[in-house]
Coordinates of C-alpha atoms in Angstrom, one line a residue:
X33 CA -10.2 0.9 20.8
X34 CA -6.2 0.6 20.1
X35 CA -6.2 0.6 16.5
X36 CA -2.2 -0.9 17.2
X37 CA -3.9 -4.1 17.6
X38 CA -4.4 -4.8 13.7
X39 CA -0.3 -4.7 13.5
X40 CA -0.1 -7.4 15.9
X41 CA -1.8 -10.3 14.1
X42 CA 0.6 -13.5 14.5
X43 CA -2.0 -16.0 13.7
X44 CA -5.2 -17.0 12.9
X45 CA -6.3 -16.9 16.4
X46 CA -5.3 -13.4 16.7
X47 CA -7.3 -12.3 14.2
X48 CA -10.5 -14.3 15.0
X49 CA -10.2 -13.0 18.3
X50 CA -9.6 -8.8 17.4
X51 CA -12.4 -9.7 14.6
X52 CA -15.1 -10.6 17.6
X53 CA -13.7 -7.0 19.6
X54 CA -13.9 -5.2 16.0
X55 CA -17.9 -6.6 15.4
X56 CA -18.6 -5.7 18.8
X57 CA -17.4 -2.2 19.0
X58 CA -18.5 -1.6 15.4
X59 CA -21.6 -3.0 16.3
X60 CA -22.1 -0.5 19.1
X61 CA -20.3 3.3 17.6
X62 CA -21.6 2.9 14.1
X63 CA -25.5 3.5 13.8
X64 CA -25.6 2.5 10.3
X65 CA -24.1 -1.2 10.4
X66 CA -25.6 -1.3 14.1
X67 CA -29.3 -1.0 12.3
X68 CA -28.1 -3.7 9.5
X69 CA -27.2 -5.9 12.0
X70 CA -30.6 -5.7 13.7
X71 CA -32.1 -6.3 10.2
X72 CA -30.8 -9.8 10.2
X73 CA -31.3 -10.5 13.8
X74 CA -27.2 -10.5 14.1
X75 CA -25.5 -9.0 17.2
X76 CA -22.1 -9.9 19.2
X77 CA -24.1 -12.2 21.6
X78 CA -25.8 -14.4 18.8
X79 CA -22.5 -14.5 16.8
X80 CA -19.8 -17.1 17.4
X81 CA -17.9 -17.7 14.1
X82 CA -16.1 -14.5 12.0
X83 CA -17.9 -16.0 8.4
X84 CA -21.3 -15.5 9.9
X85 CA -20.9 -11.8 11.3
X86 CA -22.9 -9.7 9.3
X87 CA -21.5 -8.0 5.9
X88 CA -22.4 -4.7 5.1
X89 CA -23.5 -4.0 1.2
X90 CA -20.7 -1.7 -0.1
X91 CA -23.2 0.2 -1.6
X92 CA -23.6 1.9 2.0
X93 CA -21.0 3.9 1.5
X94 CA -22.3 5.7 -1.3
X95 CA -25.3 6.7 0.4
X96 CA -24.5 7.1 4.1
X97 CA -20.9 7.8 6.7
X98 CA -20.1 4.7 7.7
X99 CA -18.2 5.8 11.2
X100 CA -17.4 4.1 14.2
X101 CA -15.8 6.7 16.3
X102 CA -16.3 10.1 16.8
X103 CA -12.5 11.4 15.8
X104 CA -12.4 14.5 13.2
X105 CA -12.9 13.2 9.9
X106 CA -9.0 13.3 8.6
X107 CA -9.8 12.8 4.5
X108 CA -12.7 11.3 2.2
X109 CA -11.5 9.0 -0.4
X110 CA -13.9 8.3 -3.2
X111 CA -14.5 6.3 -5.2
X112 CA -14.1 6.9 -9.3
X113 CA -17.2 6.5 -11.4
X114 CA -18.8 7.4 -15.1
X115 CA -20.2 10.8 -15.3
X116 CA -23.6 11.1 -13.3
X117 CA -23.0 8.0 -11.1
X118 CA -23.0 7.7 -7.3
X119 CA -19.6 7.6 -5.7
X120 CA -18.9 5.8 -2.5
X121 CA -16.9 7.9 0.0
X122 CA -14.8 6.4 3.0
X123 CA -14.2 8.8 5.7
X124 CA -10.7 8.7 7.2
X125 CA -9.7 9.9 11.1
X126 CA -6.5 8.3 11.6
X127 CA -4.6 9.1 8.2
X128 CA -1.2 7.5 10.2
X129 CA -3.0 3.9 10.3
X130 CA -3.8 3.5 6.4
X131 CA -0.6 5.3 5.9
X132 CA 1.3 2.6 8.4
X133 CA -0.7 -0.3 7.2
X134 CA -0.2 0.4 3.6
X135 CA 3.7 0.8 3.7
X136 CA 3.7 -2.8 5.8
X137 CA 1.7 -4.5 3.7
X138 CA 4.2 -3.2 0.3
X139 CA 7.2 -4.0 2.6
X140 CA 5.7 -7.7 3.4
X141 CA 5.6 -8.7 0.0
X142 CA 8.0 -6.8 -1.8
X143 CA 10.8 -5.4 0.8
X144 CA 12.2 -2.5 1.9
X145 CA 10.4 0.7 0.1
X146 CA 13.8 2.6 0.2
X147 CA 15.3 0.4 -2.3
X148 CA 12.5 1.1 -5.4
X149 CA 12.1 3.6 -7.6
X150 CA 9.2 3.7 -7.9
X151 CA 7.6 5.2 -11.3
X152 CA 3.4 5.8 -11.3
X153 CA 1.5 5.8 -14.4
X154 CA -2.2 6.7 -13.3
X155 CA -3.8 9.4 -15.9
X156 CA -7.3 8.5 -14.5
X157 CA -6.5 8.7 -11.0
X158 CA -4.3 11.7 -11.0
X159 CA -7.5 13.6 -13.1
X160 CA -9.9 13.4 -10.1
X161 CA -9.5 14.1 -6.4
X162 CA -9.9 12.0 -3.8
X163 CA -8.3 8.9 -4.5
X164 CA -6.7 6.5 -2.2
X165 CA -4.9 4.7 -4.8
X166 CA -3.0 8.0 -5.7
X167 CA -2.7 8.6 -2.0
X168 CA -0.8 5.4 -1.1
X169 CA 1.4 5.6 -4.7
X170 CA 2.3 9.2 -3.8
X171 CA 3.4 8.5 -0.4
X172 CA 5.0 5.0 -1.4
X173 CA 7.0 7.8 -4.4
X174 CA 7.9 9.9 -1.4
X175 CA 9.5 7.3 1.1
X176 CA 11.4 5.7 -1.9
X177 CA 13.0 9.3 -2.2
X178 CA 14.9 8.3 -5.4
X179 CA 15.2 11.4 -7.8
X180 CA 13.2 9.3 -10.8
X181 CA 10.4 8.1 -8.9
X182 CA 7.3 9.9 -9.8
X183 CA 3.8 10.2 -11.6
X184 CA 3.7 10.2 -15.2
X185 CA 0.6 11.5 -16.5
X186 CA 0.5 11.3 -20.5
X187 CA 4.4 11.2 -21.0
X188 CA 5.1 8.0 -22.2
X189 CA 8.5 9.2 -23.9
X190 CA 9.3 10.4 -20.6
X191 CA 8.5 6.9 -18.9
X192 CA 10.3 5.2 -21.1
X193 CA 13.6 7.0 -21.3
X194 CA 13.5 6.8 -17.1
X195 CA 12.9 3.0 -17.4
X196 CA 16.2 2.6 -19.8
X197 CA 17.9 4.8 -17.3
X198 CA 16.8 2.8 -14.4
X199 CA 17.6 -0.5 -16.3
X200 CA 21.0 1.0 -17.3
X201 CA 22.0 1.3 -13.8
X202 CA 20.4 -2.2 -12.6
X203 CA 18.1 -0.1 -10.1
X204 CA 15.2 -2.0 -8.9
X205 CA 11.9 0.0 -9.9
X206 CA 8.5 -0.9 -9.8
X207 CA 6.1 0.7 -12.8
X208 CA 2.7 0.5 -11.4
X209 CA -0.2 1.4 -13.7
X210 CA -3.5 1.5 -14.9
X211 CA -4.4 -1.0 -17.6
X212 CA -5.2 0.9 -20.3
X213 CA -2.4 3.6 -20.1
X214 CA 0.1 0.2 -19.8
X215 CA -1.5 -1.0 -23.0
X216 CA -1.1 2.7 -24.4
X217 CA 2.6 1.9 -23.6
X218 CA 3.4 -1.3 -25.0
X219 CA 1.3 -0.5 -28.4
X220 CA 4.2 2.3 -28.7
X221 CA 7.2 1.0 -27.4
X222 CA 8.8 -2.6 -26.5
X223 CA 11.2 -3.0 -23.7
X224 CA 13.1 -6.0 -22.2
X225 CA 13.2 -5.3 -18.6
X226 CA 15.2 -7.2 -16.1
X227 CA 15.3 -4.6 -12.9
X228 CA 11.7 -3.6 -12.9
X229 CA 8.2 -4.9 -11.6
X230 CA 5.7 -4.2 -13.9
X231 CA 2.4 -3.8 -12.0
X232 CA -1.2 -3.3 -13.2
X233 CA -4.4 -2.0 -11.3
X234 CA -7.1 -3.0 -13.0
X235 CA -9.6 -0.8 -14.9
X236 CA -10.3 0.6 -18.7
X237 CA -11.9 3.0 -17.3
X238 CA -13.9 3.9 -20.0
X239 CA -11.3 4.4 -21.9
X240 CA -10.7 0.8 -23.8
X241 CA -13.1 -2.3 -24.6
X242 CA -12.5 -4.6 -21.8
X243 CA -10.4 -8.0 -22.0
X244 CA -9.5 -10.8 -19.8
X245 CA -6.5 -10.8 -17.1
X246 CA -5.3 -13.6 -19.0
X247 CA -5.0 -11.3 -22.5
X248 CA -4.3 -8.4 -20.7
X249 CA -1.1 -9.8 -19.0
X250 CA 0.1 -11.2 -22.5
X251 CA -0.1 -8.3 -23.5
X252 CA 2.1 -6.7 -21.0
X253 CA 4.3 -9.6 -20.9
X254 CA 5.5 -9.5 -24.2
X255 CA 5.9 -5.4 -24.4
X256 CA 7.6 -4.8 -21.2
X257 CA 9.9 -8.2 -21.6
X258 CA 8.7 -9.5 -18.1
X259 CA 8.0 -12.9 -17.4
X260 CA 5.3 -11.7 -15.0
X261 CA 2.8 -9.0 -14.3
X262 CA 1.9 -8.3 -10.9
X263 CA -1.6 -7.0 -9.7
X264 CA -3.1 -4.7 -6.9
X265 CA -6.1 -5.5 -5.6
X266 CA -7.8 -2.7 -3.5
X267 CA -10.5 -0.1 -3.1
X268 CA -11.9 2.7 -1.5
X269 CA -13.9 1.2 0.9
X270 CA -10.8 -0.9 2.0
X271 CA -7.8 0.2 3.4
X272 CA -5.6 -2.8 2.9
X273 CA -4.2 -3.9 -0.1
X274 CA -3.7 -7.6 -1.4
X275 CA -0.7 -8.4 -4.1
X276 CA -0.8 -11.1 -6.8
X277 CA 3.0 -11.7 -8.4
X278 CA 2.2 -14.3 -10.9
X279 CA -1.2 -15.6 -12.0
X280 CA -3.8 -13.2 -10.8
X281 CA -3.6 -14.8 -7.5
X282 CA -3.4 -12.2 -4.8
X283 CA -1.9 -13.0 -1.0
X284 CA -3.7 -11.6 1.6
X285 CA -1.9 -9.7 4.2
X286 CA -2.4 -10.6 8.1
X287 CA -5.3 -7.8 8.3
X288 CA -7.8 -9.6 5.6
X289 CA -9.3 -12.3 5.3
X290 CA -12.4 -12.9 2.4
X291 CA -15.3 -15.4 2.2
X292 CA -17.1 -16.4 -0.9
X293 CA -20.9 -16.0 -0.6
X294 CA -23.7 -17.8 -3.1
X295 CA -24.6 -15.7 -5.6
X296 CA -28.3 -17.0 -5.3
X297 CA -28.2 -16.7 -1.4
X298 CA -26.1 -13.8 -0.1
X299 CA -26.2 -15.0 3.5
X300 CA -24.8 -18.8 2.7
X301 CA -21.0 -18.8 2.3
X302 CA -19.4 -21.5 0.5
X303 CA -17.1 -23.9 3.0
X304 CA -15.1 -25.3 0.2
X305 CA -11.9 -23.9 -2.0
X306 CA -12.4 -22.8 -5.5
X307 CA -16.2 -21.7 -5.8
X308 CA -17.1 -18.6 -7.6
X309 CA -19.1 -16.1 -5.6
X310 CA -19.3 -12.9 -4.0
X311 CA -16.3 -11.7 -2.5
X312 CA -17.1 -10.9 1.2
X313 CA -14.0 -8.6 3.2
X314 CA -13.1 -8.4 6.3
X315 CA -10.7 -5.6 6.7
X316 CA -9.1 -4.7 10.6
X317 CA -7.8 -1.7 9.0
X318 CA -11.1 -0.2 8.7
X319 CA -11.4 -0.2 12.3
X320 CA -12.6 3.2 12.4
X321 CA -15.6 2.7 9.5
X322 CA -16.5 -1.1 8.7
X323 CA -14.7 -3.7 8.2
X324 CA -17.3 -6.2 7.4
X325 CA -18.0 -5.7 3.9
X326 CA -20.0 -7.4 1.5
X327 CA -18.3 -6.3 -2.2
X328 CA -19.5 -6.6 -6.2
X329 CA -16.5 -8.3 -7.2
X330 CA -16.6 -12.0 -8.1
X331 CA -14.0 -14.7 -6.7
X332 CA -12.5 -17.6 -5.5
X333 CA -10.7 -18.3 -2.3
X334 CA -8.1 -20.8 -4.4
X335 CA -6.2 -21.7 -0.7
X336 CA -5.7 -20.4 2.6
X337 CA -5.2 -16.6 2.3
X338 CA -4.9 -16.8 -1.2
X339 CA -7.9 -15.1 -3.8
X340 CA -8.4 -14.8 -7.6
X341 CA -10.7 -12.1 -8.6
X342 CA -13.0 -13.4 -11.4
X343 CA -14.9 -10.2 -12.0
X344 CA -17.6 -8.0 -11.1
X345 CA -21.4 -8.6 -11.0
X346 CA -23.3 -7.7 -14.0
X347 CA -25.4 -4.8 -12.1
X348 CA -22.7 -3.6 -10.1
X349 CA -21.0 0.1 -11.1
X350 CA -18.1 -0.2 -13.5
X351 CA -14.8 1.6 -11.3
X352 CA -13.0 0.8 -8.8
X353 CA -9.0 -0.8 -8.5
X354 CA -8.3 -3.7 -10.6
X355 CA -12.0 -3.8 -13.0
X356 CA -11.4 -6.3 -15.7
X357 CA -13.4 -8.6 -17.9
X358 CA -11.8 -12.0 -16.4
X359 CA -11.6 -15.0 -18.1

């Protein structure tokens, strides 16, 4: 299948109509979502709307390869988790798509990558291997090929002599980090930044009692001296990315689309704006896995191609991009 397709979506109709190609040849290359698919009694010739193809349990992907082509497995991204847990793992052939689809999806929403610095502050990402997160921040660092951009790993003295500098000279820069490292930040120092996107990811980690977005983004507000925090909103299962500037509310990009499913009834998906429920993804970029995918995170769809990420299910495993207690 030409995986270029994804890069070509110009409307809603385009991407209803590459979805219906996706389910189909998904349907037939990968075994695994082929045999959920029969489970339910769904297949390409009893499907005629996107919102009732079937949605795989992300769980799957801790327990089997969820492949739908039979390329050399490129990388495995995995997922972060406490000690003794499960991880999922997504198998990557075509390293170039994520990488291409990534870098539009930044440049969509925030401009040309050439014209950032852009400054990383991961500790928990950069301690493990495997991540996609540090993956698509590395190779975002790399493009921007500004002399300052780079990971910071427990240096905040570091990071925040580089940010003066940066402000000093008016450079646009984007700090993009983990929640409770940001927190570790702005408990020690207060800046008033007027060049620089502050960006969070989600996630204590383990490392902090969890809060709400809400007190979270006060927080970093009022240390950093930004009107705004921005959010990422991804995961390994997924490889596109969706961006909130203001508000926790994230725009989709032209390859994803979600739908909100009861929480009492996983197969009925709400019609209407502004219910909470289970966050169902689909994702052209997975092309080559799944990109049907049934996640633990709890949301709303607040307009078209807009989403606000409420919080996880109670049962569900505590990891992943952007994990906060949400008001």
């Amino acid at each position: 299948m030409d995986v270029n397709q994804i890069f070509n979506i110009k409307s809603d109709k385009d991407f209803e109509s590459l979805c219906f190609k996706v389910f189909e040849y998904q349907y037939e290359n990968c075994k695994v979502y082929q045999k959920f698919c029969k489970l339910l009694n769904k297949n390409p010739a009893n499907v005629s709307l996107i919102k009732s193809i079937p949605f795989l349990p992300i769980e799957f992907f801790k327990k089997y390869q969820i492949l739908s082509c039979q390329q050399l497995v490129q990388k495995v991204f995995t997922s972060s988790g406490t000690t003794g847990q499960q991880t999922s793992k997504h198998h990557i052939t075509d390293i170039e798509l994520y990488q291409r689809n990534f870098c539009q999806i930044f440049q969509s929403q925030y401009g040309l990558i050439e014209d950032y610095a852009i400054l990383a502050l991961l500790p928990s990402y950069l301690e493990r291997e495997g991540s996609s997160l540090i993956y698509m921040v590395n190779h975002l660092i790399k493009k921007t090929r500004h002399p300052d951009s780079g990971f910071f790993l427990d240096d905040l003295s570091r990071l925040k002599e580089t940010l003066l500098k940066l402000e000093a000279k008016k450079q646009k820069t984007l700090l993009i980090g983990v929640s409770f490292a940001l927190l570790d930040f702005v408990e020690t120092y207060n800046l008033r930044l007027n060049h620089t996107i502050v960006m969070e990811t989600g996630g204590m980690k383990g490392r902090r009692k969890e809060i709400t977005r809400d007190e979270l983004h006060e927080r970093l507000s009022k240390g950093f001296g930004v009107k705004h925090i921005h959010s990422e909103y991804g995961m390994t299962e997924l490889l596109s990315q969706a961006y909130s500037k203001a508000d926790g509310v994230f725009n989709l990009p032209p390859t994803m689309k979600v739908f909100i499913r009861d929480p009492e009834d996983p197969l009925h998906i709400f019609e209407s704006f502004k219910k909470t429920g289970g966050i169902n993804v689909i994702d052209l970029a997975n092309i080559n896995s799944c990109s049907f995918i049934a996640t633990q995170d709890l949301g709303q769809s607040v307009k078209k191609n807009k989403l606000k990420i409420m919080g996880r299910f109670d049962y569900s495993d505590i990891r992943g991009c952007n994990l906060l207690t949400f008001s």
